[in-house]
Amino acid sequence: AECSMAICIHSWMMILVMHVLIALFVTCLVLTVITEPGAIPNEWFAGYTRRLTNPSDHNYSEAPPSYILSKTRERKVSSESGVEYIRFCGKCQAFKPDRCHHCSSCGRCVLKMDHHCVFIFQCVGFYNHKFFVLMLIYGWIGCLISFYYGFPVFVRLVK
């Protein structure tokens, strides 16, 4: 049976839309996988380590090495604006900024860590979070379109 011209155009448009969504989904998946989730910058470590271990430069209180390497979660640091609390990772033995978490699967601290994703084999963090969310959105839209156009066909096949 031949289809009318309007139905054929509509079918081809849906095929085109689905292929574009699949291409966007795969592109975002690849970008999520190859983008580093977010390591802590070395300058961040050096700044706080210097402030705690070399107080003569900035009039900070003395901080012995055992204090730096202990496993407590926060450190008190004096600054011009008052007292700051910085976080310390006992597993990495390093200081870490706020919203930075240690991933036990990756074995490192990740900036703005969302979660460790087994589908992309790494963490979702500061630098690859945008690509991960876009990948989810494109996949969700593709599923909705597939369900919308596929459900009537499924109902006809079941009857």
C-alpha positions as CSV (number, residue, x, y, z in Angstrom):
1,A,0.0,0.0,0.0
2,E,1.3,3.4,-0.9
3,C,1.4,6.1,1.6
4,S,0.1,9.6,0.9
5,M,2.5,12.3,0.3
6,A,1.9,14.0,3.7
7,I,2.5,10.7,5.6
8,C,5.7,10.0,3.7
9,I,7.0,13.5,4.4
10,H,6.1,13.2,8.1
11,S,7.8,9.8,8.3
12,W,11.0,11.2,6.7
13,M,11.0,14.2,9.0
14,M,10.7,11.9,12.0
15,I,13.6,9.7,10.8
16,L,15.7,12.9,10.3
17,V,14.8,14.2,13.8
18,M,15.7,10.8,15.4
19,H,19.0,10.7,13.5
20,V,19.9,14.2,14.7
21,L,19.0,13.3,18.3
22,I,21.0,10.1,18.1
23,A,24.0,12.0,16.7
24,L,23.7,14.6,19.5
25,F,23.4,11.9,22.1
26,V,26.5,10.0,20.8
27,T,28.5,13.3,20.5
28,C,27.7,14.2,24.1
29,L,28.4,10.7,25.3
30,V,31.9,10.8,23.7
31,L,32.6,14.3,25.1
32,T,31.5,13.2,28.5
33,V,33.9,10.2,28.4
34,I,36.9,12.1,27.0
35,T,36.6,15.2,29.1
36,E,38.5,15.2,32.4
37,P,35.9,15.6,35.2
38,G,37.9,18.1,37.2
39,A,41.2,17.7,39.1
40,I,42.2,20.1,41.8
41,P,44.6,22.7,40.4
42,N,48.1,22.5,41.7
43,E,48.0,26.3,42.5
44,W,45.2,25.6,45.0
45,F,47.3,23.0,46.9
46,A,50.4,25.2,46.9
47,G,48.6,28.3,48.2
48,Y,47.1,26.6,51.2
49,T,50.2,24.4,51.9
50,R,52.4,27.5,51.9
51,R,49.9,29.3,54.2
52,L,50.0,26.5,56.7
53,T,53.6,25.4,56.5
54,N,55.4,28.8,56.0
55,P,53.7,31.3,58.3
56,S,56.6,33.7,58.2
57,D,55.5,35.0,54.8
58,H,52.0,36.1,55.8
59,N,51.9,36.2,59.7
60,Y,49.9,33.0,59.9
61,S,50.0,30.7,62.9
62,E,52.6,27.9,63.0
63,A,51.3,24.6,61.5
64,P,53.4,21.5,62.2
65,P,53.5,18.8,59.5
66,S,51.7,16.3,61.7
67,Y,48.8,18.7,61.8
68,I,48.7,19.0,58.1
69,L,48.8,15.2,57.5
70,S,46.3,14.1,60.2
71,K,43.0,12.8,59.0
72,T,40.6,15.5,60.4
73,R,38.3,17.0,57.8
74,E,38.8,20.7,58.3
75,R,41.7,23.1,59.0
76,K,41.5,26.5,60.5
77,V,43.5,29.1,58.6
78,S,43.9,32.8,59.6
79,S,43.5,35.3,56.9
80,E,43.0,39.1,56.5
81,S,39.2,38.6,56.5
82,G,39.2,36.4,59.6
83,V,39.3,32.6,60.1
84,E,38.8,30.3,57.1
85,Y,38.1,26.6,57.3
86,I,39.6,24.5,54.5
87,R,38.9,20.9,53.9
88,F,41.5,18.1,53.9
89,C,41.2,14.7,52.2
90,G,42.7,12.0,54.4
91,K,42.9,9.6,51.5
92,C,44.7,11.9,49.0
93,Q,46.6,13.6,51.9
94,A,45.9,17.0,50.3
95,F,43.7,20.0,50.8
96,K,40.6,20.3,48.8
97,P,38.2,23.2,47.9
98,D,34.6,23.3,48.8
99,R,32.3,21.0,46.6
100,C,35.2,18.7,46.0
101,H,34.8,15.1,46.9
102,H,37.0,12.0,47.0
103,C,35.9,9.2,44.6
104,S,36.7,5.8,46.0
105,S,36.3,4.2,42.5
106,C,38.7,6.7,40.8
107,G,41.0,7.0,43.8
108,R,41.2,10.8,43.6
109,C,39.4,14.1,44.5
110,V,37.1,15.5,41.9
111,L,35.9,19.2,41.7
112,K,32.1,19.5,42.0
113,M,31.7,15.8,41.9
114,D,28.2,14.6,41.0
115,H,28.7,10.9,41.0
116,H,30.8,8.1,39.6
117,C,29.1,6.8,36.5
118,V,29.7,3.2,35.5
119,F,28.5,3.9,32.0
120,I,31.2,6.4,31.2
121,F,33.9,4.7,33.4
122,Q,34.7,7.9,35.4
123,C,33.2,10.6,37.6
124,V,30.8,13.3,36.5
125,G,32.4,16.5,37.7
126,F,33.0,20.2,37.0
127,Y,34.2,19.9,33.4
128,N,32.0,17.1,32.0
129,H,28.8,17.7,33.8
130,K,27.3,19.8,31.0
131,F,27.9,17.1,28.4
132,F,26.4,14.5,30.8
133,V,23.2,16.4,31.4
134,L,22.8,17.2,27.6
135,M,23.3,13.5,26.9
136,L,20.5,12.6,29.3
137,I,18.2,15.3,27.8
138,Y,18.8,14.1,24.2
139,G,18.2,10.5,25.3
140,W,15.0,11.4,27.2
141,I,13.6,13.3,24.2
142,G,14.5,10.4,21.9
143,C,12.7,8.0,24.2
144,L,9.6,10.2,24.3
145,I,9.5,10.5,20.5
146,S,10.0,6.8,20.1
147,F,7.3,6.0,22.6
148,Y,4.9,8.5,21.1
149,Y,5.2,7.1,17.5
150,G,5.9,3.5,18.5
151,F,3.1,2.9,20.9
152,P,0.2,3.0,18.4
153,V,2.1,0.5,16.2
154,F,2.6,-1.8,19.2
155,V,-1.2,-1.6,20.0
156,R,-2.1,-2.4,16.4
157,L,0.3,-5.4,16.4
158,V,-1.1,-6.7,19.7
159,K,-4.7,-6.6,18.5
